[in-house]
Short mmCIF file of C-alpha atoms and ligand atoms in Angstrom, two decimals:
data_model
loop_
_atom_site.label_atom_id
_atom_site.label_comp_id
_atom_site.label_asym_id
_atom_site.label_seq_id
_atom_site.Cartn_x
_atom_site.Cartn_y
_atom_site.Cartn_z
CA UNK H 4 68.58 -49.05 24.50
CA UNK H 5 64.91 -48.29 24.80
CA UNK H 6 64.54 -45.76 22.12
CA UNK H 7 63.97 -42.08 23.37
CA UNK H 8 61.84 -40.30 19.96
CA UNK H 9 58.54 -42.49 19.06
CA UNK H 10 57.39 -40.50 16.20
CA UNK H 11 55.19 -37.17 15.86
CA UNK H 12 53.65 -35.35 18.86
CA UNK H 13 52.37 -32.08 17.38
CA UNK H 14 53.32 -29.81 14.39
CA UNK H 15 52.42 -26.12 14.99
CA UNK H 16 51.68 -24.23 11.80
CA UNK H 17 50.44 -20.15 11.41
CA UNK H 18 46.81 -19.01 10.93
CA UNK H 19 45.64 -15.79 9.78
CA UNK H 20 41.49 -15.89 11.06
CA UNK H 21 41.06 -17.64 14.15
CA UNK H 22 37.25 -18.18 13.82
CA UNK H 23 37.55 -19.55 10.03
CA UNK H 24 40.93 -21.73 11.26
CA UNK H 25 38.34 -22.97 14.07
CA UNK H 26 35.56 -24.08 11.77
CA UNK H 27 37.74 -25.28 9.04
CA UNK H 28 39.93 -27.89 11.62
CA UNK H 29 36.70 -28.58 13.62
CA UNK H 30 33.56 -28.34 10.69
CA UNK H 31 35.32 -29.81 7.47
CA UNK H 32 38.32 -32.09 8.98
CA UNK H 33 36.11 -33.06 11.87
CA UNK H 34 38.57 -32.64 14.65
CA UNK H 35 37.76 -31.89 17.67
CA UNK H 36 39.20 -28.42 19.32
CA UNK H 37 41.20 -29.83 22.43
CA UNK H 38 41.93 -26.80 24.22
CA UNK H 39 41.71 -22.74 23.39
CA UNK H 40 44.54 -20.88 25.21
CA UNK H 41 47.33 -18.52 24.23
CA UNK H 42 50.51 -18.66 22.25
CA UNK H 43 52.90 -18.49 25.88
CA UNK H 44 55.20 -16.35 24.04
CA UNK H 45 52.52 -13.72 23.12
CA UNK H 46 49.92 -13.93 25.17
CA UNK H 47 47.47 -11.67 22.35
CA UNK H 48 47.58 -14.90 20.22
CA UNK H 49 45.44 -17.86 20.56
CA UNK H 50 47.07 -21.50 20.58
CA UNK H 51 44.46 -23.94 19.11
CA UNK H 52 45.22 -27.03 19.42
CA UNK H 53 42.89 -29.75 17.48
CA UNK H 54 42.89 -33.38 17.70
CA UNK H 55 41.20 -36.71 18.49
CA UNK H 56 39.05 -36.87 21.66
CA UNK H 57 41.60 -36.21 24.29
CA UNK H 58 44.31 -34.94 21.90
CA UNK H 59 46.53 -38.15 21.54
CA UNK H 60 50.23 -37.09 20.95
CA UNK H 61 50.54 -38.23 17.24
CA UNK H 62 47.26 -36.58 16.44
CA UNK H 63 47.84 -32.32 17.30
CA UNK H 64 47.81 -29.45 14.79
CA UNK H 65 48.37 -26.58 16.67
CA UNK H 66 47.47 -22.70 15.40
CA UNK H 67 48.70 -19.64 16.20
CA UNK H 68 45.89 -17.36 14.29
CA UNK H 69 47.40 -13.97 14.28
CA UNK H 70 44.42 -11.95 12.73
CA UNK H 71 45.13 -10.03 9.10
CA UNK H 72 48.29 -11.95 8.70
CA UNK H 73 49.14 -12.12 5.48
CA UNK H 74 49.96 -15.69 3.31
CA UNK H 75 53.04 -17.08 3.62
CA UNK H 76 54.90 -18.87 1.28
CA UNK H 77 55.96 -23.15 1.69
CA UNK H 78 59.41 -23.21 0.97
CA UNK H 79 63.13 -24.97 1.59
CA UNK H 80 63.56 -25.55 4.72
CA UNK H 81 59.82 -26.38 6.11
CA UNK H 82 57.09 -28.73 7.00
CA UNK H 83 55.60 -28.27 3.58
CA UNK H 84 52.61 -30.90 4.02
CA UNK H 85 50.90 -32.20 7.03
CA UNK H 86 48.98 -35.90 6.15
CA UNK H 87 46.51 -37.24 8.40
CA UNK H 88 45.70 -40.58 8.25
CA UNK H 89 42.62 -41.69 7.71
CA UNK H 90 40.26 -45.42 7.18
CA UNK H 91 40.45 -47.25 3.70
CA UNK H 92 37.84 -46.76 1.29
CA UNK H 93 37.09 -43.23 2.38
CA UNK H 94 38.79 -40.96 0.40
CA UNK H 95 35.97 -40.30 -2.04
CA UNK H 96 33.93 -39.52 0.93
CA UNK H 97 36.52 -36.80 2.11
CA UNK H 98 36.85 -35.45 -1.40
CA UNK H 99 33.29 -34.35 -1.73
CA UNK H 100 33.17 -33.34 1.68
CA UNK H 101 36.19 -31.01 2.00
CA UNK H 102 35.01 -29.82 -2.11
CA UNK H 103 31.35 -29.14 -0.70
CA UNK H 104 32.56 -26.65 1.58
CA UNK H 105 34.73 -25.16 -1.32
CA UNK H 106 38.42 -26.00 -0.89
CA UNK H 107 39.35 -27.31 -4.02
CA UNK H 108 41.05 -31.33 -3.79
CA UNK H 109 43.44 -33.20 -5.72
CA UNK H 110 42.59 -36.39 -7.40
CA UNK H 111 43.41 -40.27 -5.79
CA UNK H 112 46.89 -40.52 -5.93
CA UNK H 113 49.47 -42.63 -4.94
CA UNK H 114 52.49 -43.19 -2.81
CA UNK H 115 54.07 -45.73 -1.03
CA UNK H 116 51.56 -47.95 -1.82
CA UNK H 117 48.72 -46.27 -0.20
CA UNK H 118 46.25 -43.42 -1.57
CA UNK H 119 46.34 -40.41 -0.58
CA UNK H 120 44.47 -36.57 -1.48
CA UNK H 121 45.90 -33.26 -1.45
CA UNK H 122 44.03 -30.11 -0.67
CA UNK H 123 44.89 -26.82 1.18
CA UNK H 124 42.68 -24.75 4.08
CA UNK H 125 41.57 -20.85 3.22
CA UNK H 126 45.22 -20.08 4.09
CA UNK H 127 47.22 -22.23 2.13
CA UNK H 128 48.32 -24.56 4.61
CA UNK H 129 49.18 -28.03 3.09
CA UNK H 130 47.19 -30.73 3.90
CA UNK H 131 46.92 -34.59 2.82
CA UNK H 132 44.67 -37.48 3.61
CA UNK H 133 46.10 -40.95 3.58
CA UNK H 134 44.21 -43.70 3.20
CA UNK H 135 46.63 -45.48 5.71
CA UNK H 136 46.88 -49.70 6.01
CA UNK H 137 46.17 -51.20 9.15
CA UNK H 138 45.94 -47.99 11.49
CA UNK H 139 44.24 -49.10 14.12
CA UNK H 140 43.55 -45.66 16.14
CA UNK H 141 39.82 -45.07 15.86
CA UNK H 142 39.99 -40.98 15.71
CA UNK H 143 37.14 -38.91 17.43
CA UNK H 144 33.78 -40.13 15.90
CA UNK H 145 30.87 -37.93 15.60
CA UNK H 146 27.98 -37.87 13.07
CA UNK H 147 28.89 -38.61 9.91
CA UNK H 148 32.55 -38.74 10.93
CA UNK H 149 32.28 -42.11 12.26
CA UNK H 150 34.72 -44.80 12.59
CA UNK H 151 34.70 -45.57 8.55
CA UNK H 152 35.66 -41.86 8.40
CA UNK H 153 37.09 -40.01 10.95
CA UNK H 154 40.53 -39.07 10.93
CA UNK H 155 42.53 -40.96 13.05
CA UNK H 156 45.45 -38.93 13.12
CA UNK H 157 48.65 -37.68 11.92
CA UNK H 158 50.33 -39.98 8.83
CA UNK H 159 52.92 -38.25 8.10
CA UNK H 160 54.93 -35.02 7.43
CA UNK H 161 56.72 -33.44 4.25
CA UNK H 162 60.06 -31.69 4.77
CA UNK H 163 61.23 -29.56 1.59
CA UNK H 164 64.98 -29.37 1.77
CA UNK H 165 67.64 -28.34 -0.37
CA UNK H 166 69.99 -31.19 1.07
CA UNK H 167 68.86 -34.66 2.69
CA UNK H 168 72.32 -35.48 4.47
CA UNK H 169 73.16 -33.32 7.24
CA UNK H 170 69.21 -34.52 8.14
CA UNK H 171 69.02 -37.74 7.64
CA UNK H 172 72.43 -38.04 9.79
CA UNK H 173 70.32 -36.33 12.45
CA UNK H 174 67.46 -38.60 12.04
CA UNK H 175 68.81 -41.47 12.02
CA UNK H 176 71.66 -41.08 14.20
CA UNK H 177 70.43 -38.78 17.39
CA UNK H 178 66.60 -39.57 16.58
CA UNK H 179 65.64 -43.60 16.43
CA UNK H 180 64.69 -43.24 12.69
CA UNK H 181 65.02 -45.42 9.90
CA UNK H 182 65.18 -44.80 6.28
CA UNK H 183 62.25 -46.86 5.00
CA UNK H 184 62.43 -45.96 1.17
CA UNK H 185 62.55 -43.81 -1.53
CA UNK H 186 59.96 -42.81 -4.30
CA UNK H 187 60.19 -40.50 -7.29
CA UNK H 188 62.71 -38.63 -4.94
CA UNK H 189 60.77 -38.80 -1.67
CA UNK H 190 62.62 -40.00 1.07
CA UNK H 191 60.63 -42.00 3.99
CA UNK H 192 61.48 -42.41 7.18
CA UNK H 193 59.60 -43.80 10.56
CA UNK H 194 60.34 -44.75 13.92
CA UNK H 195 58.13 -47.87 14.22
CA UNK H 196 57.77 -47.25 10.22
CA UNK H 197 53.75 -46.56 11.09
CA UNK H 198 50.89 -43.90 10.55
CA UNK H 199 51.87 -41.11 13.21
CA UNK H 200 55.61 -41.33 12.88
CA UNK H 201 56.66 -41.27 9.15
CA UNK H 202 58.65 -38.21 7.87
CA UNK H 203 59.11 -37.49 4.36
CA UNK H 204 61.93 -35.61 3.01
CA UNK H 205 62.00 -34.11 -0.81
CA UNK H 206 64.29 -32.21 -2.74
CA UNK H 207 62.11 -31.17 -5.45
CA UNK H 208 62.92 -27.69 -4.32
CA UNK H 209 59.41 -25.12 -5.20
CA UNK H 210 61.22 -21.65 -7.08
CA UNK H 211 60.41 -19.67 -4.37
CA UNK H 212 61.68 -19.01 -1.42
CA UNK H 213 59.83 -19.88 2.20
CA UNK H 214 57.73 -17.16 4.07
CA UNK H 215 56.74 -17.88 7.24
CA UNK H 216 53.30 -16.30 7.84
CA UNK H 217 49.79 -17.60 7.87
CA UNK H 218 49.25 -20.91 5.96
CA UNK H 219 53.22 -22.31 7.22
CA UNK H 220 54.52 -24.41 9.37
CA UNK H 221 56.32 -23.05 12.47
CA UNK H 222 57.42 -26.01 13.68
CA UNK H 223 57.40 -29.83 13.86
CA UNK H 224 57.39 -31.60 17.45
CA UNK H 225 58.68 -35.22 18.09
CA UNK H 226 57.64 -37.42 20.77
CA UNK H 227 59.52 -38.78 23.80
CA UNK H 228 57.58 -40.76 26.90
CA UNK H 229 58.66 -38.42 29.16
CA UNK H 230 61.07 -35.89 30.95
CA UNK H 231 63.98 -38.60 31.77
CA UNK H 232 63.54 -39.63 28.15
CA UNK H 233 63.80 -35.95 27.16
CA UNK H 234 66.72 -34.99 28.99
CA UNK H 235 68.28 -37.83 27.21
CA UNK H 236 67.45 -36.95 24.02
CA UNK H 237 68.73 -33.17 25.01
CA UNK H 238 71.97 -34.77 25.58
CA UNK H 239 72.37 -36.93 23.03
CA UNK H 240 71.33 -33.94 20.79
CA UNK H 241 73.92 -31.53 22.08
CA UNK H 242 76.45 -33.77 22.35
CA UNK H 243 75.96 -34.52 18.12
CA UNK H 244 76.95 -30.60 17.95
CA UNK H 245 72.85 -29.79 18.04
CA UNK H 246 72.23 -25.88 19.49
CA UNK H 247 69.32 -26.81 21.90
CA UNK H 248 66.91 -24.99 24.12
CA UNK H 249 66.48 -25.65 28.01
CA UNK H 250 63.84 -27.51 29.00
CA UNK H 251 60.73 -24.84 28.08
CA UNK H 252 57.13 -25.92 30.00
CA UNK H 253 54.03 -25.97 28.11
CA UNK H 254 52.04 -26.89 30.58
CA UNK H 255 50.66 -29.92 28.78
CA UNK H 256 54.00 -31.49 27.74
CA UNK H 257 57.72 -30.16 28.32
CA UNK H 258 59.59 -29.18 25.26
CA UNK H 259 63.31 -28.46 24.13
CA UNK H 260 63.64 -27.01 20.55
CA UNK H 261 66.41 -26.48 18.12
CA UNK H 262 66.83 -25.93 14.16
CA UNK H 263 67.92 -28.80 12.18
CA UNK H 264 70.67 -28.85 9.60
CA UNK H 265 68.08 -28.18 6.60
CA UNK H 266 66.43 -25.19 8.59
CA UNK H 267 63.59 -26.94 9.98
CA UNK H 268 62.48 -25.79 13.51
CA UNK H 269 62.46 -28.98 15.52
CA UNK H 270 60.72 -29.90 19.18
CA UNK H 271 61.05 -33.11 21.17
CA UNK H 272 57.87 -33.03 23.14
CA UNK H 273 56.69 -35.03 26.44
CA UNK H 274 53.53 -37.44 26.06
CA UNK H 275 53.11 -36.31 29.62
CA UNK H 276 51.42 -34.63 30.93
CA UNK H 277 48.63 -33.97 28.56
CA UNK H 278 45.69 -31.75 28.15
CA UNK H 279 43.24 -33.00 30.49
CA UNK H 280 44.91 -31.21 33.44
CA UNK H 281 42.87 -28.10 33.55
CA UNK H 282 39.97 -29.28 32.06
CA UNK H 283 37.55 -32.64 32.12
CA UNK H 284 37.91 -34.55 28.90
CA UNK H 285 34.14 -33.76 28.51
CA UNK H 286 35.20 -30.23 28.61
CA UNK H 287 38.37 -29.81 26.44
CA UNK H 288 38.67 -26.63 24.67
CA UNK H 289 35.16 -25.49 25.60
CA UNK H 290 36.53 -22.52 27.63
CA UNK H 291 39.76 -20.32 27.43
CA UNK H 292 42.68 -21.75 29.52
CA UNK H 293 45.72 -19.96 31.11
CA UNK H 294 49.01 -21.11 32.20
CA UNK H 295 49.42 -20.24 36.33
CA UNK H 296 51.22 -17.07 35.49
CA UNK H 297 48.96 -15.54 32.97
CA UNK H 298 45.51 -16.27 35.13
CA UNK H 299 45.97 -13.37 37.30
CA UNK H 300 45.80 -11.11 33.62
CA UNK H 301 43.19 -12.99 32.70
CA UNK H 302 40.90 -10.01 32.32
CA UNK H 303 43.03 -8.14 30.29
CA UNK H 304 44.30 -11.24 27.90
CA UNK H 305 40.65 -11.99 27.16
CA UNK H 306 40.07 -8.40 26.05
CA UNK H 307 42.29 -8.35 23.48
CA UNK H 308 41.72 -11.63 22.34
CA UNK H 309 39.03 -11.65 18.99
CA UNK H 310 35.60 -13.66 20.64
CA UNK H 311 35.38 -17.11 18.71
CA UNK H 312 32.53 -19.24 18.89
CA UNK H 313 33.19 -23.48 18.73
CA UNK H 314 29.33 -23.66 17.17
CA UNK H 315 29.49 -21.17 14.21
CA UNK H 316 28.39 -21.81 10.76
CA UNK H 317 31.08 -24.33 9.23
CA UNK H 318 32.35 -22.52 6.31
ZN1 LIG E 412 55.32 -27.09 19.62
#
């Protein structure tokens, strides 16, 4: 059977200054803002969504900037780290780039067999660079951010859980995963066991407990090709004793959600449609965009909503 998850579509973490979350994801990491609207669920948030050129699933970090929120706190039971894969060689680059603007970096290390740096953005959310093998996705180029250096999108992502079981079960079982290996107690698994669907899971539990505020991870979404393929997965999910949502749309994919066993909020997301149906690709995030039932509030959304600029100083 075909298999019904392909890897990562999006992760969606919390923001506390939508202007500095703007600059930082579009001015230091060089991706490109793919479209400005609102978090459906509260329409007086923004929902950023940044990736490559026409917002490839595999390559989306999404915000939800709720201005003054306070720092949250990585934890059990979250995305902890968010890796982005990037071209060989080009980590030094990236280090004195993301350190000119700043935002202090960790040295080279590595994992797996590949290098990678740590660093975190002006709210503490955790961010790596891998310098991935043989990823052939070219990223959006621009300037200096060229195709020696641009990121090309997501690598991977860190779960922090008490308990790897219940998970992995999950993973492997309802999910087309495979364990791949293990490292200094770091558990990897992929899909296709490539950049843009690898999942890490560690039990090195941090002392403190999670918060979930600005600089966290809300949630992690998983890709399927399409609605058929999500309805499947639905099934296949419930039926494995999984509590999950009814098909939710988000205008640029469809979505189901639930909580896995370690307390991470899961998605599976559609690859269809994407996010060039309200907007050219030559536009993409230039201008604010509604779903169909918030456009006739328009006037009043957009009031309430703090003005951000796509050109402002980087920080
Ligand atoms: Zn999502």
């Amino acid at each position: 059977m075909a298999a019904l998850i392909t890897g990562i579509h999006h992760i969606t973490a919390l923001a506390s200054d939508p202007q500095k979350n703007i600059d930082f994801y579009t001015g230091v990491l060089g991706l490109r803002l793919v479209k400005k609207t609102i978090n459906f669920d509260a329409p007086d948030v923004y929902h950023f969504y940044f990736g490559d050129e026409v917002g490839s699933p595999g390559t989306i970090l999404t915000f939800f900037p709720f201005k003054g929120a306070r720092r949250g706190q990585k934890g059990v039971g979250e995305t902890t780290f968010t890796a982005f894969s990037v071209p060989e060689g080009s980590l030094d680059f990236w280090k004195k780039r993301i350190n000119s603007f700043g935002f202090p970096v960790s040295d080279i290390q590595e994992r797996f067999g590949e290098s990678f740096i740590r660093f975190e953005d002006h709210d503490g959310t955790g961010l790596e660079l891998v310098a991935s093998i043989g990823d052939e996705r070219t990223g959006w180029n621009q300037g200096e951010l060229d195709g020696d250096r641009a990121i090309k999108g997501f690598h991977s992502a860190t779960l922090n859980l008490r308990a790897k079981d219940l998970t992995e079960e999950l993973l492997l079982e309802q999910m087309d995963y495979q364990l791949i290996g293990e490292e200094n107690g770091r558990y990897r698994y992929g899909t296709a066991g490539k950049a843009g669907d690898l999942l890490d899971i560690v039990l090195r539990q941090p002392d403190n407990r999670s918060m979930q505020s600005a600089g966290t991870v809300h949630h992690i979404a998983f890709r399927t090709a399409d609605e058929q393929r999500q309805l499947e997965a639905r099934q296949k999910l419930q039926e494995a004793g999984q509590m999950v949502t009814e098909v939710k749309d988000r205008n640029y994919f469809k979505s189901i959600y639930f909580r896995e066993p370690g307390g991470v909020l899961f998605e599976v997301a559609t690859d269809e449609p994407g996010f060039a149906i309200d907007e050219t690709v030559e536009e993409l995030g230039t201008t604010l965009r509604l779903p169909e039932w918030a456009e006739p509030n328009r006037v009043e959304i957009e009031k309430k909503l703090p003005s951000v600029s796509l050109n402002s100083q980087t920080p």
